[in-house]
Coordinates of C-alpha atoms and ligand atoms in Angstrom, one line a residue:
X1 CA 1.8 1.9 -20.2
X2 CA -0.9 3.4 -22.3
X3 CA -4.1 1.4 -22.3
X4 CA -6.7 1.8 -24.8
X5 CA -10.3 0.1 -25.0
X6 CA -11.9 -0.4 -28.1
X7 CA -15.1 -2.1 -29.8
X8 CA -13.0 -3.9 -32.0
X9 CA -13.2 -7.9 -32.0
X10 CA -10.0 -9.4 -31.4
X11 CA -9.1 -10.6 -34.6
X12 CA -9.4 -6.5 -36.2
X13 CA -6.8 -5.3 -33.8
X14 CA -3.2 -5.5 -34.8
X15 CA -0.6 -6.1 -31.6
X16 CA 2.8 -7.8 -31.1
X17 CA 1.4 -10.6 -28.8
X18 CA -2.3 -11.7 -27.6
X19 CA -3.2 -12.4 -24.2
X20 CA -5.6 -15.4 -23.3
X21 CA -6.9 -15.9 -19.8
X22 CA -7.8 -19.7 -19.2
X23 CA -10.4 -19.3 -16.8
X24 CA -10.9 -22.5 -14.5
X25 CA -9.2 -24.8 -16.9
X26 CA -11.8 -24.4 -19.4
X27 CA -9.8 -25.0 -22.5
X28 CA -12.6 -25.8 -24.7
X29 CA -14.0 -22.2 -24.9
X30 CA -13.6 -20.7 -27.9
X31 CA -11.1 -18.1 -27.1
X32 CA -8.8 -21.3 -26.9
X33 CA -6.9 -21.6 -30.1
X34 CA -4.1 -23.5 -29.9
X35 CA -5.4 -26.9 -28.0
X36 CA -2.6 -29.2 -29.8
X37 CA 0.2 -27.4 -28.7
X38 CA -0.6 -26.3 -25.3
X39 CA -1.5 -30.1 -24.5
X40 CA 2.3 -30.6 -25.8
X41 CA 3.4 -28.1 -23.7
X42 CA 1.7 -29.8 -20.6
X43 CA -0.2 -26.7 -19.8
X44 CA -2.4 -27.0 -17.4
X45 CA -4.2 -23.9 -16.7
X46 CA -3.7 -23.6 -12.9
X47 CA -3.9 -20.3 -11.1
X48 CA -0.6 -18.1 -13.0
X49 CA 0.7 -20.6 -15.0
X50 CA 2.0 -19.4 -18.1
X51 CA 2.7 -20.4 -21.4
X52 CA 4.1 -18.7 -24.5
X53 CA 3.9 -19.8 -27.8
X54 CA 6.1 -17.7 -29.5
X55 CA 5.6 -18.6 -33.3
X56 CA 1.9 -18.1 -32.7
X57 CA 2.2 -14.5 -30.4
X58 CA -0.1 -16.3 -27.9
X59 CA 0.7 -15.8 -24.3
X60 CA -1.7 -18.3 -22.1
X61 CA -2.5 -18.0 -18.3
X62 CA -4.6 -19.8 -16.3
X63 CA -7.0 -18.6 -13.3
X64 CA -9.0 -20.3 -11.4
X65 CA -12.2 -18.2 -11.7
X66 CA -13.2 -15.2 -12.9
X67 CA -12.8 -13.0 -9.4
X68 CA -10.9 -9.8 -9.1
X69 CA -8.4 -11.3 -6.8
X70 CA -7.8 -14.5 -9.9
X71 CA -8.2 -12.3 -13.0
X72 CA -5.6 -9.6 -11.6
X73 CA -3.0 -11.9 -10.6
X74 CA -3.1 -14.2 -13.6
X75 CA -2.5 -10.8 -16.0
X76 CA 0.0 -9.7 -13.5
X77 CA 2.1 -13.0 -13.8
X78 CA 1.6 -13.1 -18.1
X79 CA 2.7 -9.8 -18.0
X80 CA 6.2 -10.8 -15.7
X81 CA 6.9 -13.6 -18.1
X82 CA 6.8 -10.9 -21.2
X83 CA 9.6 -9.2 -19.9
X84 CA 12.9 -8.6 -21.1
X85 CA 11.2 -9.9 -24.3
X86 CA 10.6 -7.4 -27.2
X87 CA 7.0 -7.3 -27.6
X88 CA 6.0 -4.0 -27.1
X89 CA 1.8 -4.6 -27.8
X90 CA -0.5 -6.7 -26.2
X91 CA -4.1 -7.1 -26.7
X92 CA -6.6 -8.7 -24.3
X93 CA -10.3 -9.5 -24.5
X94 CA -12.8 -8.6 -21.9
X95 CA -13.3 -10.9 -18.7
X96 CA -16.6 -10.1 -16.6
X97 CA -17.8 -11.7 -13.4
X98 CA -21.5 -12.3 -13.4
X99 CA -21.7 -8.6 -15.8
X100 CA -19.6 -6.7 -13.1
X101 CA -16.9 -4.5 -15.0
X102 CA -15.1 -4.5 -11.8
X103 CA -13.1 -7.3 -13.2
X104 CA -11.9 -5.0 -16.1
X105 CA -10.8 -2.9 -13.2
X106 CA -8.5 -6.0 -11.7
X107 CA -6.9 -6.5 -15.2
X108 CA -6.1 -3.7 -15.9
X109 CA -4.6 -3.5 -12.3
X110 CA -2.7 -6.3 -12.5
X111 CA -1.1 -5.7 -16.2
X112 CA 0.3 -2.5 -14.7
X113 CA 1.1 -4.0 -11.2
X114 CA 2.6 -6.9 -12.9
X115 CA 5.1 -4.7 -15.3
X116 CA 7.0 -3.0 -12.5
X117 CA 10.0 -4.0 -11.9
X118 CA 12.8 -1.7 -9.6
X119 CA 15.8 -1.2 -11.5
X120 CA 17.3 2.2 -10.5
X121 CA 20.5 0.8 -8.8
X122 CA 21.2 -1.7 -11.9
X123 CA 23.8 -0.8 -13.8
X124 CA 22.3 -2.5 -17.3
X125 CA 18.3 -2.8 -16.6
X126 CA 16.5 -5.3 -18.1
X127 CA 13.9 -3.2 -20.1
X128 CA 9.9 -3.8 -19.9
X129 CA 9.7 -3.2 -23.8
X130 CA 5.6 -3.8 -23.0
X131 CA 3.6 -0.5 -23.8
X132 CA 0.6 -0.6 -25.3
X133 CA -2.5 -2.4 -24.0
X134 CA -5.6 -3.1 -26.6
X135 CA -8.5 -3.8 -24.9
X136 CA -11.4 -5.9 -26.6
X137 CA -15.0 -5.2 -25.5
X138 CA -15.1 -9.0 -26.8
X139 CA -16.2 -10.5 -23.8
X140 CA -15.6 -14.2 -22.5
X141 CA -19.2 -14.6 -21.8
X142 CA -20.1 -12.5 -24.8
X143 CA -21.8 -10.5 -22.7
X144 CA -22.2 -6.8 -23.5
X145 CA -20.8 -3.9 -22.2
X146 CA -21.2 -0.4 -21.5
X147 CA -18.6 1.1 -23.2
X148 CA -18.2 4.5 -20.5
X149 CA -19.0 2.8 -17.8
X150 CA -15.8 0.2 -18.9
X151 CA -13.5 3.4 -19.3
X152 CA -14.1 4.5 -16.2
X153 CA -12.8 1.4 -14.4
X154 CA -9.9 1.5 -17.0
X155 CA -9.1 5.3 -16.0
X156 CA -9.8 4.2 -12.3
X157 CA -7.3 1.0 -12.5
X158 CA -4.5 3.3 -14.3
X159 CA -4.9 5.9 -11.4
X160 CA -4.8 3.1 -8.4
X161 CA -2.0 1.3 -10.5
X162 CA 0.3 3.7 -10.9
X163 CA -0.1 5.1 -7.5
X164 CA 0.6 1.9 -5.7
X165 CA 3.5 1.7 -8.2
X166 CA 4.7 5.6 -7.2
X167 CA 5.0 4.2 -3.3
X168 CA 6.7 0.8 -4.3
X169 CA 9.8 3.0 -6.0
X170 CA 9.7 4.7 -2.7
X171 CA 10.1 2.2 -0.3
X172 CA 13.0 0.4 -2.7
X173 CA 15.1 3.6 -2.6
X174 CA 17.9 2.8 -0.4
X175 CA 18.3 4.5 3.0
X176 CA 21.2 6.9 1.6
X177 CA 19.3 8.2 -1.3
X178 CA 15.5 8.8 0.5
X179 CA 15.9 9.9 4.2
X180 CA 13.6 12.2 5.7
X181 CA 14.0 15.5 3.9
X182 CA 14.0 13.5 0.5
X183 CA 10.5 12.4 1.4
X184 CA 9.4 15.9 2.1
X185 CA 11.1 16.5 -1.4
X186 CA 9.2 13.9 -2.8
X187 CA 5.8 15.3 -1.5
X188 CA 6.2 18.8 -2.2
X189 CA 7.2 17.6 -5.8
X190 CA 3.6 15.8 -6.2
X191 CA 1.9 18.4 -4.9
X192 CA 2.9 20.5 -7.7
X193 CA 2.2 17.5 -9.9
X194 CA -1.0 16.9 -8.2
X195 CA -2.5 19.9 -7.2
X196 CA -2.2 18.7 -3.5
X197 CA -1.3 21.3 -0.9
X198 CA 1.8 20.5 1.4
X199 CA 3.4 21.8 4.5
X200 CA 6.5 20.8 6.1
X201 CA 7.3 20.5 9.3
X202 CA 11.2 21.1 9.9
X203 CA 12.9 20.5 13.4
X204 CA 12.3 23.7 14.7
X205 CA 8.9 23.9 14.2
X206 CA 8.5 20.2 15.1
X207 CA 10.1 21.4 18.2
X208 CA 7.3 23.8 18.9
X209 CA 4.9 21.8 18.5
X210 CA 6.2 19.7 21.1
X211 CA 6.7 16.2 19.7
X212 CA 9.1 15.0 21.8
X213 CA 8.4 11.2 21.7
X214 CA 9.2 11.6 17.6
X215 CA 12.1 14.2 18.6
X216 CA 13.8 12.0 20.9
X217 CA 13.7 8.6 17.5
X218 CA 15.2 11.4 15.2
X219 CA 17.8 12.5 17.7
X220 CA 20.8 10.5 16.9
X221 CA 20.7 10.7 12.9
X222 CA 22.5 12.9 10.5
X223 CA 19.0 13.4 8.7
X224 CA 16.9 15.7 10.7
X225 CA 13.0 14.6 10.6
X226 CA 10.2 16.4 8.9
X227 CA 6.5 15.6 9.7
X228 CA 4.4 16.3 6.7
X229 CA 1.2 17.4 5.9
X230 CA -1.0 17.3 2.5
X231 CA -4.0 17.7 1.9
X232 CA -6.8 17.4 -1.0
X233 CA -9.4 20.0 0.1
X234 CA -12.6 20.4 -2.8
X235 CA -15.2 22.3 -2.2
X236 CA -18.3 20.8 0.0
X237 CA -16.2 17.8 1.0
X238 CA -18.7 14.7 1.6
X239 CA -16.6 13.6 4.2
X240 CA -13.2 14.4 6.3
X241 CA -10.1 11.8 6.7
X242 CA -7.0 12.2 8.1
X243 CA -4.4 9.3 6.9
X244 CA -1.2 8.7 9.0
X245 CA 2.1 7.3 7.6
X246 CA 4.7 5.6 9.9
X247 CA 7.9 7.0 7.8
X248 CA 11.1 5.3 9.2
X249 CA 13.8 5.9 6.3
X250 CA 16.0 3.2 8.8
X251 CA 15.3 1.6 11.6
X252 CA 18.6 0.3 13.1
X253 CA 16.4 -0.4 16.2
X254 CA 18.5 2.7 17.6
X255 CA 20.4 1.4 20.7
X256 CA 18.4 -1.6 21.3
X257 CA 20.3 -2.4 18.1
X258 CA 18.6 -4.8 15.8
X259 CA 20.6 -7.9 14.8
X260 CA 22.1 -8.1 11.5
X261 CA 19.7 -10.2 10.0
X262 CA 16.9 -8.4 11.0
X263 CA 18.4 -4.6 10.2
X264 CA 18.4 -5.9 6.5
X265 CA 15.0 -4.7 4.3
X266 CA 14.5 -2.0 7.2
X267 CA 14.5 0.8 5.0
X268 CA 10.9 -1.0 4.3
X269 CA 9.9 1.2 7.6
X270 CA 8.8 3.9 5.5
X271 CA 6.2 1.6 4.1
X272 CA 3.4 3.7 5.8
X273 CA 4.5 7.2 4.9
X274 CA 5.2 5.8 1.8
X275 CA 1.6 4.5 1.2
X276 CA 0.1 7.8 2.3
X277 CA 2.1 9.4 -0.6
X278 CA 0.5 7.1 -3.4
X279 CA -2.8 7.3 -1.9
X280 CA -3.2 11.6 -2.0
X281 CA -1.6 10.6 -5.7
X282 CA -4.4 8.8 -6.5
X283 CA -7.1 10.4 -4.5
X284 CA -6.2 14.0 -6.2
X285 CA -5.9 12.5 -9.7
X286 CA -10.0 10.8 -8.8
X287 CA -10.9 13.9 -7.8
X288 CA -12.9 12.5 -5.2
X289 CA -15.3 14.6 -3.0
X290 CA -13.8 14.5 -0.1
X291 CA -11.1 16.5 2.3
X292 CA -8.4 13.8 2.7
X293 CA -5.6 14.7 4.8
X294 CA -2.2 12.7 4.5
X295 CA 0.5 13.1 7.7
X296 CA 3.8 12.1 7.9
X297 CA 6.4 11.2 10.6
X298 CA 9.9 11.3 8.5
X299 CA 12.8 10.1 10.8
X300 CA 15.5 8.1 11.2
X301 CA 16.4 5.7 14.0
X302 CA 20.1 5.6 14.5
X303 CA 22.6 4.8 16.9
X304 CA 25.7 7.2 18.2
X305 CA 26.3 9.7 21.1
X306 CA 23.4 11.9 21.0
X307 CA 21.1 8.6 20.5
X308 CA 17.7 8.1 22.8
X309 CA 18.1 5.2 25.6
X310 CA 16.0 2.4 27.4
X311 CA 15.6 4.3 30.6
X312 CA 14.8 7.8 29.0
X313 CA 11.3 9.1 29.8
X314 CA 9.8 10.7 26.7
X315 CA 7.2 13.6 26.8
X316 CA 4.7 13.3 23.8
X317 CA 2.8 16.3 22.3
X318 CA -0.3 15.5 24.5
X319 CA 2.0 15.8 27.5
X320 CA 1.4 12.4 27.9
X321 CA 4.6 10.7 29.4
X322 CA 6.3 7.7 28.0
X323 CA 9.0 5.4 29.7
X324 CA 11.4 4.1 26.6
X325 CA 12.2 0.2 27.2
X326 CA 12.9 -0.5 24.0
X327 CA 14.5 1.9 21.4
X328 CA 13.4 -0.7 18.9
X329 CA 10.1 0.4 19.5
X330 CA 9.7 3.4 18.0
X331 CA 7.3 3.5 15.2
X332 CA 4.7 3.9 18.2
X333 CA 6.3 7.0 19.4
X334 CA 6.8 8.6 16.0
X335 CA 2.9 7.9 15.1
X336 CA 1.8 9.1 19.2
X337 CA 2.9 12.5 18.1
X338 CA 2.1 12.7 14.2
X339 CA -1.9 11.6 15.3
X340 CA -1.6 14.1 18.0
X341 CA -0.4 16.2 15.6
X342 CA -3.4 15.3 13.0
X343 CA -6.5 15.7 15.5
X344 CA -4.7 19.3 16.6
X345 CA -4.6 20.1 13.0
X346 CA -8.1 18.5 11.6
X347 CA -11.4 17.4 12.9
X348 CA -11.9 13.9 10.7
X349 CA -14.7 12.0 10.5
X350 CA -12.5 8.4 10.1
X351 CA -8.6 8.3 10.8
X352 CA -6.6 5.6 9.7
X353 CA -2.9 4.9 10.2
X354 CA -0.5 2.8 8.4
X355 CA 2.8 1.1 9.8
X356 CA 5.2 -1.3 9.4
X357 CA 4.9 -1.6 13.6
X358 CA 5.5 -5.2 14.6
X359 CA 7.7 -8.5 14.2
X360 CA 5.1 -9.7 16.4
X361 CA 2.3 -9.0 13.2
X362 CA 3.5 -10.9 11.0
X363 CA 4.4 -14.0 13.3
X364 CA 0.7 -13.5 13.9
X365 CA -1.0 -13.8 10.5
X366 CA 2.0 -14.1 8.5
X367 CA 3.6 -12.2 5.4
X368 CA 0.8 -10.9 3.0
X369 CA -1.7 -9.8 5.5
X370 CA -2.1 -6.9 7.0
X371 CA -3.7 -6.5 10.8
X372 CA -6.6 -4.3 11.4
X373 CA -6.6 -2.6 15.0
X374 CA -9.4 -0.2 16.6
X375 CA -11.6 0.5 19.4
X376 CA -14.5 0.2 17.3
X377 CA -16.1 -3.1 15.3
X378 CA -17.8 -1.2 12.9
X379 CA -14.6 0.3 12.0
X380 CA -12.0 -2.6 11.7
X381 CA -15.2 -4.7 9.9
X382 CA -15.2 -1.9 6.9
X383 CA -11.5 -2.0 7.0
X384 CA -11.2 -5.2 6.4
X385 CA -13.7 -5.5 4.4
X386 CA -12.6 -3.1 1.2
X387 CA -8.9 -4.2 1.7
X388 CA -10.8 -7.8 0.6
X389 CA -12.6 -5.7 -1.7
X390 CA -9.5 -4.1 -3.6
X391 CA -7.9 -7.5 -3.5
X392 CA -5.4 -6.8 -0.4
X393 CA -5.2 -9.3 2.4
X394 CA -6.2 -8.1 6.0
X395 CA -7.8 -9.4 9.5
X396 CA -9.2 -7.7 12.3
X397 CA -7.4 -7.8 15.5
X398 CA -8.9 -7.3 18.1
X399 CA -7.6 -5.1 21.2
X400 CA -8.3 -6.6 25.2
X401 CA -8.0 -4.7 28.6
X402 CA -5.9 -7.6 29.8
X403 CA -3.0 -7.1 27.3
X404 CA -3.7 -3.3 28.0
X405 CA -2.6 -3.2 31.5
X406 CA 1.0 -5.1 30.2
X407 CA 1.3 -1.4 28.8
X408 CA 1.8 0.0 32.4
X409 CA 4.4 1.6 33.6
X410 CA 5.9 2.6 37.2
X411 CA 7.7 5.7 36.5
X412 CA 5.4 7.6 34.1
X413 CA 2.3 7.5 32.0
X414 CA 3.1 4.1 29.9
X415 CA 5.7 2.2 28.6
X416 CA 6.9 1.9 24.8
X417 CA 6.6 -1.9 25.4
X418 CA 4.6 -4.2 27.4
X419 CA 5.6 -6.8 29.4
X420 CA 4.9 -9.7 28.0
X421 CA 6.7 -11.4 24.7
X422 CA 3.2 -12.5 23.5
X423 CA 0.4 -10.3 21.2
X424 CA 3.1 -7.6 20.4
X425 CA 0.9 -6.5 17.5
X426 CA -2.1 -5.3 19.9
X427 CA -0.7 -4.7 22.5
X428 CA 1.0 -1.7 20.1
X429 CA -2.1 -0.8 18.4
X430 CA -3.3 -0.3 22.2
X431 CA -0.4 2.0 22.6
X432 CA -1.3 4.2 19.7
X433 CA -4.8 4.2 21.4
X434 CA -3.4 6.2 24.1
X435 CA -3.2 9.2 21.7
X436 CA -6.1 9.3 20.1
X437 CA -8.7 12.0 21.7
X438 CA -12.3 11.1 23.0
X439 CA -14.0 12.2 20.7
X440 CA -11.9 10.6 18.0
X441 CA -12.2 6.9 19.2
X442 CA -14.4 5.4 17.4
X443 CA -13.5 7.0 14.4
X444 CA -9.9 5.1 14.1
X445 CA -8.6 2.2 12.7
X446 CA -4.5 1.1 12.4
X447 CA -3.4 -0.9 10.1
X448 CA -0.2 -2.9 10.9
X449 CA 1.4 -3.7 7.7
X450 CA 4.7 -5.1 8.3
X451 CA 3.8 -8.4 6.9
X452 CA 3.0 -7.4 2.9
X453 CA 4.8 -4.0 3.0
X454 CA 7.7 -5.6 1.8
X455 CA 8.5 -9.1 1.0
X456 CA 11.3 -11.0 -0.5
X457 CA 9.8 -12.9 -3.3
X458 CA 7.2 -12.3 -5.9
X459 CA 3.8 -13.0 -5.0
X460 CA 0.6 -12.6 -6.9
X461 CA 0.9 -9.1 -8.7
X462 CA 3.1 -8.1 -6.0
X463 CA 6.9 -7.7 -7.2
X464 CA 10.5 -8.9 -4.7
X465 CA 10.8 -5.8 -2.5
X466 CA 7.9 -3.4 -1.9
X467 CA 4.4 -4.3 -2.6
X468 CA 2.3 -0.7 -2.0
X469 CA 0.0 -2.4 0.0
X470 CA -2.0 -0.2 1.9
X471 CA -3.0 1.8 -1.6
X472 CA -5.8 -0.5 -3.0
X473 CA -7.3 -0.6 0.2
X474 CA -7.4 2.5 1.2
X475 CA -8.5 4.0 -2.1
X476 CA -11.0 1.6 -2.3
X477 CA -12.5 2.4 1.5
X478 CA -12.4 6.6 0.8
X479 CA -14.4 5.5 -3.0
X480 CA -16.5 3.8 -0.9
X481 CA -17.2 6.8 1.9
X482 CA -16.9 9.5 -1.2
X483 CA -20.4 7.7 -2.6
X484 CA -22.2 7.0 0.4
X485 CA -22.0 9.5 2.8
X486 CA -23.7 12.9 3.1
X487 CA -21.5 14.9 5.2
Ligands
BES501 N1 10.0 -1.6 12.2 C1 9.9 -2.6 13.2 C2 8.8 -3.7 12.9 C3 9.0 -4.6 11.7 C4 9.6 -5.8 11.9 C5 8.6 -4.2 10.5 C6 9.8 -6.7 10.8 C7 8.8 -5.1 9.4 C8 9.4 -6.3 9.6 C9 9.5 -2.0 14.5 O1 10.0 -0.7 14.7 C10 10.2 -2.8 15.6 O2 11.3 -2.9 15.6 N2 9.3 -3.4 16.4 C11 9.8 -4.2 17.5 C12 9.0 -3.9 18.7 C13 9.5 -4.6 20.0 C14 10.8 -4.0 20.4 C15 8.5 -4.4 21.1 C16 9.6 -5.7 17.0 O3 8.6 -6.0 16.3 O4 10.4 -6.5 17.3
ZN502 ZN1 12.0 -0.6 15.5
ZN503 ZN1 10.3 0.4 12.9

């Protein structure tokens, strides 16, 4: 989509269709022109409803205020409802909150976010005909605006857009067509695009580096693994970051075979691998000043003679030894050797990791938040905090030494599960904890996504299938360390 701001009023600019926001049911305010016929139409200007007047190339939404969070999602949903239609130009006025351009930022978000669709396995895709955005500096509150400073969150949204974008179409690919070396394909291809640096690990080197919890997942599948590496390196970096993607092309639950209802959407397991990917996408096209480092454990958890068992005791890369319970449960092992992997390889200042870990997460705080794990407050508080900011959902959860000892085992170091059915998603996040060196503690947050990675309906400006989560928030937190700290 090509978006283009402009200090034209609305009425000067010419475009297939016109986009008015109804902001908290205010349908008095003067960029309300058709009051007769939406009042026949019963419009009522609640949060995404829409309403197209065709004969007048007026499409009407309401939100509820003028937020981020309302402003995005009410574009995104008038921007669903133009699809399949033939419209292919849409101009907008300017919505501000309290003077903030931030908003801008959301809109623009949420016209791009709101326009994807997956079609790559339909035969006859319906096409978004939708390309060219006019932006008005015409503001709601007429208030005025810095015409650079509004570019820049325009530039900003595309970037972030597209990116979260970029990592839905790969967690939709289907098992079959994106397995482990296709992700590696995938990454070395956006390097080059990106001017991003990227190694890949391939078995044999994985092999020396001793990862034998992620080994022993990978064992049984025709795709070999790959742990990957980029990296976005300026000079005088303000700060260092190591991001960690869980990268399950399948999970079958390997011998502790999932049930056939819940095998279906697993090739969502990638959801963390895949967000890594959009965020060095995005973080190399901001050019921000800092060394971000993006890891990722590639494999596929299968079933078949050479598969790992319940009973099999696993040694990690920190020689740390790991009694398998649960084959099910191996995101956790995977992600115990890629962070090993990324404090060997890099000293951060903040690490994060991102996976689709638990059942247990999204029984906890259901599908569209994600749950914020750590052994410092400071850490899961920031966390949370810009995923608000950027308009994802997350919640701090908050580890104990009681659900730690479930984590025991009598044969070696620790168990892949605990033993108790109950607090499944910290009592994993206390797992990963396991592997993360002293001097790194405090400096670590995991971000249990399972719940909005991928969901089976449309939601706010989130599409059926993969939502990308994991991007805004992220690229929102390393903005946020790229302007305050002084390395
Ligand atoms: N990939 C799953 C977690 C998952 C479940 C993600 C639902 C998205 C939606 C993970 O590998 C898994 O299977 N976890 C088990 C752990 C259990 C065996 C301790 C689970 O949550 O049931
Ligand atoms: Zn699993
Ligand atoms: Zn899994």
């Amino acid at each position: 989509m090509n978006i283009e701001l402009t200090p034209l009023s609305m009425a000067d600019i010419d475009a297939d269709i016109e986009l008015i926001i109804v902001v908290d049911k205010d349908t008095d305010h003067r960029f309300v022109k058709d009051k007769k016929l939406l009042k026949k139409a019963a419009f009522g200007a609640a949060q995404d409803e829409v309403c197209l007047l065709v004969s007048k190339k007026h499409i009407y939404v309401g939100a509820d205020s003028l937020t981020g969070v309302d402003i995005r999602s009410a574009a995104a949903n008038a921007v669903r409802a133009l699809k399949g239609k033939k419209y292919k130009s849409l101009k907008v006025a300017t919505y501000l909150n309290k003077g903030c351009t931030y908003t801008l930022r959301a809109m623009v978000e949420g016209i791009i976010l709101g326009g994807y669709s997956f079609e790559k396995y339909k035969s006859k895709p319906t096409k978004q005909r939708l390309k060219h955005i006019t932006i008005s500096l015409d503001e709601y509150n007429k208030q005025p605006m810095d015409i650079d400073k509004a570019a820049l969150q325009v530039h900003k949204a595309q970037i972030i857009a597209d990116a979260t974008n970029f990592t839905r179409d790969i967690v939709n690919t289907t098992p079959d067509d994106c397995y482990p070396a296709v992700m590696a394909d995938i990454a070395k291809h956006l390097a080059e695009e990106s001017g991003l640096k990227c190694k890949v690990l391939k078995p044999k080197e994985i092999k020396k580096e001793k990862m034998g919890a992620l080994l022993a997942v990978a064992r049984a599948s025709r795709h070999t693994p790959r742990v990957i590496h980029l990296s976005h390196t300026p000079k005088n970096p303000k700060a260092v970051i190591s991001l960690i993607g869980k990268g399950l092309t399948y999970d079958s639950g390997g011998l502790s075979l999932k049930p056939a209802d819940y095998m279906v959407t697993m090739k969502s397991d990638k959801s963390g691998g895949s967000a890594v990917m959009g965020i060095m996408k995005a973080i190399a096209e901001l050019d921000l000043p800092i060394e971000v480092h993006g890891f990722i454990g590639a494999v596929e958890n299968m079933i078949g003679g050479d598969a790992y068992k319940p009973d099999d005791v696993l040694v990690a890369k920190n020689g740390k030894t790991i009694e398998v319970r649960n084959t099910d449960a191996e995101g956790r092992l995977v992600l115990a050797d890629v962070l090993c992997y990324a404090q060997q390889e890099v000293k951060a200042d903040y690490i994060l990791d991102f996976a689709t870990l638990t059942g247990a997460c999204v029984v906890g705080v259901g599908h569209y938040t994600s749950g914020v794990m750590g052994n410092s407050e400071a850490m899961k508080k920031r966390v949370v905090q810009e995923a608000l900011n950027a308009g994802e959902l997350a919640t701090a959860l908050d580890f104990n030494r009681h659900l730690k000892k479930t984590l025991k085992s009598e044969i070696a170091d620790i168990c892949n599960i605990s033993n108790t059915r109950y607090g499944g998603a910290i009592t994993a996040g206390q797992f990963l904890s396991e592997f993360i060196d002293e001097d790194h503690a405090d400096k670590w947050a995991h971000v249990d996504i399972a719940g909005p990675a991928f969901v089976e309906h449309t939601w706010a400006e989130n599409p059926h299938g993969a939502s990308g989560v994991g991007v805004r928030m992220t690229v929102k937190l390393l903005e946020k360390i790229a302007e305050n700290s002084a390395h």
